[in-house]
Coordinates of C-alpha atoms and ligand atoms in Angstrom, one line a residue:
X1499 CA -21.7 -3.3 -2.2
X1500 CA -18.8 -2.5 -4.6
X1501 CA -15.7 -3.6 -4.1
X1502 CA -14.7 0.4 -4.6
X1503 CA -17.0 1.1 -1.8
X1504 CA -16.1 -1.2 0.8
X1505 CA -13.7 -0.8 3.7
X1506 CA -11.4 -2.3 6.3
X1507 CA -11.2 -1.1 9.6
X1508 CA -7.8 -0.2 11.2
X1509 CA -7.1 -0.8 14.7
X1510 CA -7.9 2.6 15.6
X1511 CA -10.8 2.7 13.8
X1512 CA -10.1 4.5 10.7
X1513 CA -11.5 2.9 7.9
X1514 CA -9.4 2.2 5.1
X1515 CA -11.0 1.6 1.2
X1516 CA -9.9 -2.5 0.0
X1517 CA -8.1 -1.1 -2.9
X1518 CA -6.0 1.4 -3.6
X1519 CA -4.4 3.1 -6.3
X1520 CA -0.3 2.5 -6.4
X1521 CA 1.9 5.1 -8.0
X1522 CA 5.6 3.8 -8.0
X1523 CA 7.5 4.2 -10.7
X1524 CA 4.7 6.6 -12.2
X1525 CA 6.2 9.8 -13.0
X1526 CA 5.2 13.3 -11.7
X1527 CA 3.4 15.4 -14.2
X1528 CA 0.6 14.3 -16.7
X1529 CA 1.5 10.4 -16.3
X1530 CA 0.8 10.7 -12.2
X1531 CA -2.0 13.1 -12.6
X1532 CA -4.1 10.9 -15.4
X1533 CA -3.6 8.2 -13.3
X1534 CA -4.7 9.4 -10.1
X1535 CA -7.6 11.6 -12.3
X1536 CA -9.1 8.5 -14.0
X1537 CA -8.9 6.1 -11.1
X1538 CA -11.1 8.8 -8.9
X1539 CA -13.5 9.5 -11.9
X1540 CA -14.1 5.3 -12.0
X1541 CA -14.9 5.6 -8.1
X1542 CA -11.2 4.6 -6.8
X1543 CA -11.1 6.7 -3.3
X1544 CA -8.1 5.2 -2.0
X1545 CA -4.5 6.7 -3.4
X1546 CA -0.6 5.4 -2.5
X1547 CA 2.1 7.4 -3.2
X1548 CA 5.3 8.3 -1.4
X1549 CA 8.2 11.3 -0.8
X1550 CA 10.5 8.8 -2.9
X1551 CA 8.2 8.4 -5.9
X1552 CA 8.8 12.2 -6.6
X1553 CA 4.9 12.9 -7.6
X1554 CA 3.1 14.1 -4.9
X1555 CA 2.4 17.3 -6.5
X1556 CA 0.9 15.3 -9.5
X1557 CA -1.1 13.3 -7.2
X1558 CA -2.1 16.3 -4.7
X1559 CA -3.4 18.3 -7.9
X1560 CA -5.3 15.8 -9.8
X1561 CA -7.1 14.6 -5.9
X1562 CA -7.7 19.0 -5.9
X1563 CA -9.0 19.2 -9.6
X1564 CA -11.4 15.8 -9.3
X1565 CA -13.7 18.2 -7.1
X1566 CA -14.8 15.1 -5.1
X1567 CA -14.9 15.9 -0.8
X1568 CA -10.9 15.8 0.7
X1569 CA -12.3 13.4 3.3
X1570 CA -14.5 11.0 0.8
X1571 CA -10.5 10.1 -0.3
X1572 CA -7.8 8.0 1.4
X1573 CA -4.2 9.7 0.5
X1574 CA -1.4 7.6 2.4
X1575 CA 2.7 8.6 1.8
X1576 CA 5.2 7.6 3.0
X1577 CA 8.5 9.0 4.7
X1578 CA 12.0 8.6 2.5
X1579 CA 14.0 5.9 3.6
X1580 CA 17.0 7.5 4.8
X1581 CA 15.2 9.7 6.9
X1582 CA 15.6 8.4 10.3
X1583 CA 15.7 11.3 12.9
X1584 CA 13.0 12.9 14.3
X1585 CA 13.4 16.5 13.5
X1586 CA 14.0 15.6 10.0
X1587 CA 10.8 13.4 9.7
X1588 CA 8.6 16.5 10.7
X1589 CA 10.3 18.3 8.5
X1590 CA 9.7 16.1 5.5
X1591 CA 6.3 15.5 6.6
X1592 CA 5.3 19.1 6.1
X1593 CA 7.1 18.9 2.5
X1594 CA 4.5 16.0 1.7
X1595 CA 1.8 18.3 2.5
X1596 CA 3.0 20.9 0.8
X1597 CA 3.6 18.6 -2.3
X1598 CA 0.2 17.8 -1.9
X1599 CA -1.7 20.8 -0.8
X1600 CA -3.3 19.2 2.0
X1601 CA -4.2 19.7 5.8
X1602 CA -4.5 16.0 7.1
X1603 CA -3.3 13.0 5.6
X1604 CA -4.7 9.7 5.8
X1605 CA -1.6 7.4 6.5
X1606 CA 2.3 7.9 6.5
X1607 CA 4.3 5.4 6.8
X1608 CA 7.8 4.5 7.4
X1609 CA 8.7 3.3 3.9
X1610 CA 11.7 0.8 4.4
X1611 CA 13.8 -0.3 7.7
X1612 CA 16.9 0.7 6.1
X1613 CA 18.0 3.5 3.3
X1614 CA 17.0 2.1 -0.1
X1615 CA 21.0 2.5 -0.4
X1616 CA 22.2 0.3 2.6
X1617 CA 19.4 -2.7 2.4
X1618 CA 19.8 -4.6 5.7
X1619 CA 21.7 -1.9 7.5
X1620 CA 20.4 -2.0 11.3
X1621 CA 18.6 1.1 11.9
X1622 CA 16.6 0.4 15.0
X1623 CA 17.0 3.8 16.9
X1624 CA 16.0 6.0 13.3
X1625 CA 13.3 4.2 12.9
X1626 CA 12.0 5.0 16.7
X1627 CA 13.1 8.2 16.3
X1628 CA 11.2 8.7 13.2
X1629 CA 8.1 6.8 14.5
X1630 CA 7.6 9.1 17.3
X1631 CA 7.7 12.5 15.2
X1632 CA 4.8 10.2 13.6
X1633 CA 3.2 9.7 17.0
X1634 CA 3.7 13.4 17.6
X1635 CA 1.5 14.0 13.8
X1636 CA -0.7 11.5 14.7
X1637 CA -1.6 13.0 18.4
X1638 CA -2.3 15.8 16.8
X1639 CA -4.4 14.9 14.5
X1640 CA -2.4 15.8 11.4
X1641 CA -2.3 12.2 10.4
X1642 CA -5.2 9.8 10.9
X1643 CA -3.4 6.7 11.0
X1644 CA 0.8 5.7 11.2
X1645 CA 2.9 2.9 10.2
X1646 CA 5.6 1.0 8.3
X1647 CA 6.8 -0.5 5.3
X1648 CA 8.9 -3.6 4.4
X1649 CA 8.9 -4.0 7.8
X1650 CA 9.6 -7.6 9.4
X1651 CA 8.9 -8.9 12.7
X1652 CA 11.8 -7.9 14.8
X1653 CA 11.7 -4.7 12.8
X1654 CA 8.2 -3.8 14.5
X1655 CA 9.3 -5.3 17.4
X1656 CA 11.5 -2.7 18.2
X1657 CA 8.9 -0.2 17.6
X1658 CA 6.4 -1.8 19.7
X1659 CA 8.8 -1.8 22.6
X1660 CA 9.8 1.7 22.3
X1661 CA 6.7 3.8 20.6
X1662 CA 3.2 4.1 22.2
X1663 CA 1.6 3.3 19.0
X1664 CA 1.3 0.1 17.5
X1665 CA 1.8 1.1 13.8
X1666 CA -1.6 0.5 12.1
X1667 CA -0.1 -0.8 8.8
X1668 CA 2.8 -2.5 7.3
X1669 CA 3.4 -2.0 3.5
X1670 CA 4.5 -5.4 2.1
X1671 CA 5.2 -6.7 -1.6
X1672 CA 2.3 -9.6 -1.4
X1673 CA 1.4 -11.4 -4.5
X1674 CA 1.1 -15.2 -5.8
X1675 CA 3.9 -17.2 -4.7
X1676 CA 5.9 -14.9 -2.6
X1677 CA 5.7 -16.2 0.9
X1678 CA 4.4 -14.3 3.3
X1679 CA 3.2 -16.6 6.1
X1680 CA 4.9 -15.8 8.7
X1681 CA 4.5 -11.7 8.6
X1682 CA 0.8 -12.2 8.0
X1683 CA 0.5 -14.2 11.4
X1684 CA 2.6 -11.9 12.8
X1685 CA 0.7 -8.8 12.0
X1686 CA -2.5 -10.9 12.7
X1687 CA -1.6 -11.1 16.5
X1688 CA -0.7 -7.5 16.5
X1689 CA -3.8 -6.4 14.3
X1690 CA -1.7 -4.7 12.1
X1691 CA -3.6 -4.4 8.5
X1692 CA -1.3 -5.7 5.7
X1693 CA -1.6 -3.7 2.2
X1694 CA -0.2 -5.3 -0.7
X1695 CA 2.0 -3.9 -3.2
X1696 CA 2.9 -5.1 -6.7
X1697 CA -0.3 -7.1 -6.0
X1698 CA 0.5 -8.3 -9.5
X1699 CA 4.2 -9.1 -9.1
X1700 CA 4.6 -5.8 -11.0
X1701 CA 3.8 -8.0 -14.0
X1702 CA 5.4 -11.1 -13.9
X1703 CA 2.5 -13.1 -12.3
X1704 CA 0.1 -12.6 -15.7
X1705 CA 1.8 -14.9 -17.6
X1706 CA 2.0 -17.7 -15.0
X1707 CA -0.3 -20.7 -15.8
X1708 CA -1.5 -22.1 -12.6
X1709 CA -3.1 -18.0 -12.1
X1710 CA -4.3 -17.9 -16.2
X1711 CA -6.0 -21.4 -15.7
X1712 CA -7.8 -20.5 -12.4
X1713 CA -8.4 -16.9 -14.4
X1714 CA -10.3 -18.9 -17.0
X1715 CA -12.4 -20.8 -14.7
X1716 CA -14.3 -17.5 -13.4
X1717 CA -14.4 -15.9 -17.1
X1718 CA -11.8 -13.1 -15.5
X1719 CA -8.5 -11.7 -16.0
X1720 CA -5.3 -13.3 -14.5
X1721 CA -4.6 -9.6 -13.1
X1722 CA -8.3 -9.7 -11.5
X1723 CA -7.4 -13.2 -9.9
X1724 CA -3.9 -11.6 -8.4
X1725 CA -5.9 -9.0 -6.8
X1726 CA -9.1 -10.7 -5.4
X1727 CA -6.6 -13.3 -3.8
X1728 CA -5.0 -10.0 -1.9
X1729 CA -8.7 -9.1 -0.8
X1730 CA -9.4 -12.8 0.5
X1731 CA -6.1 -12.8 2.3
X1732 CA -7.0 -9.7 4.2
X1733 CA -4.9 -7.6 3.0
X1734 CA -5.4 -4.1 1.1
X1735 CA -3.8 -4.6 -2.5
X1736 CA -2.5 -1.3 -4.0
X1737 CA -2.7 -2.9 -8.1
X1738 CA -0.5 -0.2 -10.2
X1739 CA -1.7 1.2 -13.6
X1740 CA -1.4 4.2 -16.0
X1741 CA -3.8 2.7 -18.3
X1742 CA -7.8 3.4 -18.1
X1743 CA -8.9 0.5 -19.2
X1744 CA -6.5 -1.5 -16.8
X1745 CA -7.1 1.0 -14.2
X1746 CA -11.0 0.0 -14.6
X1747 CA -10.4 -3.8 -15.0
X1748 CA -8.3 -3.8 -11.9
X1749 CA -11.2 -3.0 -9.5
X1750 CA -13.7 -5.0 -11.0
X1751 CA -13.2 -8.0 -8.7
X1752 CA -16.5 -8.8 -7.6
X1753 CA -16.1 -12.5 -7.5
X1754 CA -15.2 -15.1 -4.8
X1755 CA -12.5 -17.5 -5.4
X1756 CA -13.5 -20.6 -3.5
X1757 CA -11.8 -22.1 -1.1
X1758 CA -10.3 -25.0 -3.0
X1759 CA -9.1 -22.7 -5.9
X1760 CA -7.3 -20.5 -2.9
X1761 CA -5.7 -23.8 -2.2
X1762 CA -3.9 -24.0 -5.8
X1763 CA -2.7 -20.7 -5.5
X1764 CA -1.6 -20.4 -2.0
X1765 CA 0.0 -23.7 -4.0
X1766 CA 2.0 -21.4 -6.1
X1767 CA 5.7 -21.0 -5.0
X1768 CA 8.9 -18.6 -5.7
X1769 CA 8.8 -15.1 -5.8
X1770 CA 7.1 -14.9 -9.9
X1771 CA 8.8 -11.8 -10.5
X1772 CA 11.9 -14.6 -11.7
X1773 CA 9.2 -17.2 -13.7
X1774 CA 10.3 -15.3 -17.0
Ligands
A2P2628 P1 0.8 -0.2 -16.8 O1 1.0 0.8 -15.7 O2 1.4 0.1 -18.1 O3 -0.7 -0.5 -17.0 P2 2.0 -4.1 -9.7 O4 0.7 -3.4 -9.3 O5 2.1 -5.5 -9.2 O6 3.2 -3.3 -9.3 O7 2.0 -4.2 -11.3 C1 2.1 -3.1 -12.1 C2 2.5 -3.5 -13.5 O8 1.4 -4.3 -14.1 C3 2.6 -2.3 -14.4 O9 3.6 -2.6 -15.3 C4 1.3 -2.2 -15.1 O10 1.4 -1.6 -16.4 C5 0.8 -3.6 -15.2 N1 -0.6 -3.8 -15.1 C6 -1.4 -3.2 -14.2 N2 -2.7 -3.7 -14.3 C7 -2.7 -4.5 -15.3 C8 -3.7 -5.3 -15.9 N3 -5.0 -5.3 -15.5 N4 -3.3 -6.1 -17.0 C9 -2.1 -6.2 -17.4 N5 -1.1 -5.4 -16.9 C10 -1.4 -4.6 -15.8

């Protein structure tokens, strides 16, 4: 089956496409639209945006104008990161469907433990506070699956103990040579479905050598090797592109890197977004 077809299954059930479309740093308006317009017309059914990326509407329209089923497409945003009370989540989350035009949505999430402005900042009652106005959605059946972002262990922890809902995702940068052992075991036990962000280290990674040479061994791109090593770590990579032909490339990972080859890049160490 294609890689565009297949799916993971969250804990609750709710399947999930393998890869999805990112859209940080891609601007509301025709940027945004393209990009979400050409990744759905190349069978991408899976789309990642966020309140804090500003281009909802953009994303919202071109999901509207591609005329495929609202249910055949996975739409996941995610809650700003200062919000942390729990009238003001609701509030925002009917602003996301407003921005995009929708009943249901797939996933929110909460998309950092802290304001984007006070990194580290303890937050532990917000983010409860804001997880259960998710709860709320979710029992509803406004939103078909909940979760966080850039979460760590102790930061799930403290939902866990206070939330009935284990979340059903945690958004985490996961690429080549950025360690994340120890939140993968973690959200392993809890069977909590990683999805990867900057898959590609938002860049940096194509130019390393160890991911080139294993690149040239299957007669594929180093960008293809960065994201078929997110899929055989069991995670949900979210590659970012504007560009058709990358946007194309991107998904065209049906290939298995072996076992040993995993070895030489699980090998790879340092966060790659400092190799240049
Ligand atoms: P662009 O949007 O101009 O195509 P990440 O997903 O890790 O955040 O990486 C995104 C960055 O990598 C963007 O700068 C994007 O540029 C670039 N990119 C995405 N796909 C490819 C590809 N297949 N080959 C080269 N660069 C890519």
């Amino acid at each position: 089956m294609s890689i565009l077809k297949q799916t993971r299954t969250l804990s609750n059930g709710v399947k999930i496409p393998i890869i999805g479309l990112g859209t940080w740093q891609v601007d509301n308006g025709d940027a945004a639209y393209n990009a979400v317009k050409i990744a759905l017309k190349n069978g991408y059914r899976h789309i990642d945006t966020a309140q804090g990326y500003g281009n909802e509407k953009s994303v919202g329209q071109a999901i509207k104008d591609s005329n495929i089923p609202r249910e055949e497409i996975f739409v996941t945003s995610k809650l700003e990161s200062h919000i942390k009370t729990y009238d003001e989540t609701l509030k925002a989350f009917e602003q996301t469907m407003n921005n995009l035009d929708m009943d249901v949505l797939d996933l929110f999430l909460i998309h950092a433990p802290w304001p984007w402005s006070e990194m580290g900042k303890n937050c532990d009652e917000g983010n409860v506070e804001a997880f259960k106005a998710m709860e709320k959605l979710y029992n509803e059946g406004r939103i078909r699956a909940i979760g966080v972002s850039n979460f760590s262990p102790s930061d799930i922890d403290n939902i866990i103990e206070h939330c009935s809902t284990v979340p059903h995702v945690n958004q985490i940068g996961y690429f080549i040579g950025l360690d994340q052992d120890e939140i993968d075991a973690y959200c392993k036990e809890k069977n909590i479905l990683i999805e990867a962000y900057s898959p590609l280290a938002i860049g940096f990674a194509l130019s390393n050598e160890t991911i080139i040479n294993v690149a040239k061994k299957y007669d594929v791109s180093a960008a293809q090797i960065c994201i078929r090593y997110c899929i055989q770590k069991n995670t949900v990579p979210l590659p970012k592109s504007t560009h058709a032909s990358r946007i194309i490339e991107n998904a065209n990972v049906d290939f298995t890197i072996s076992e040993e080859d995993m070895k030489i890049l699980n090998a790879v160490k340092g966060d790659p977004r400092k190799w240049e």
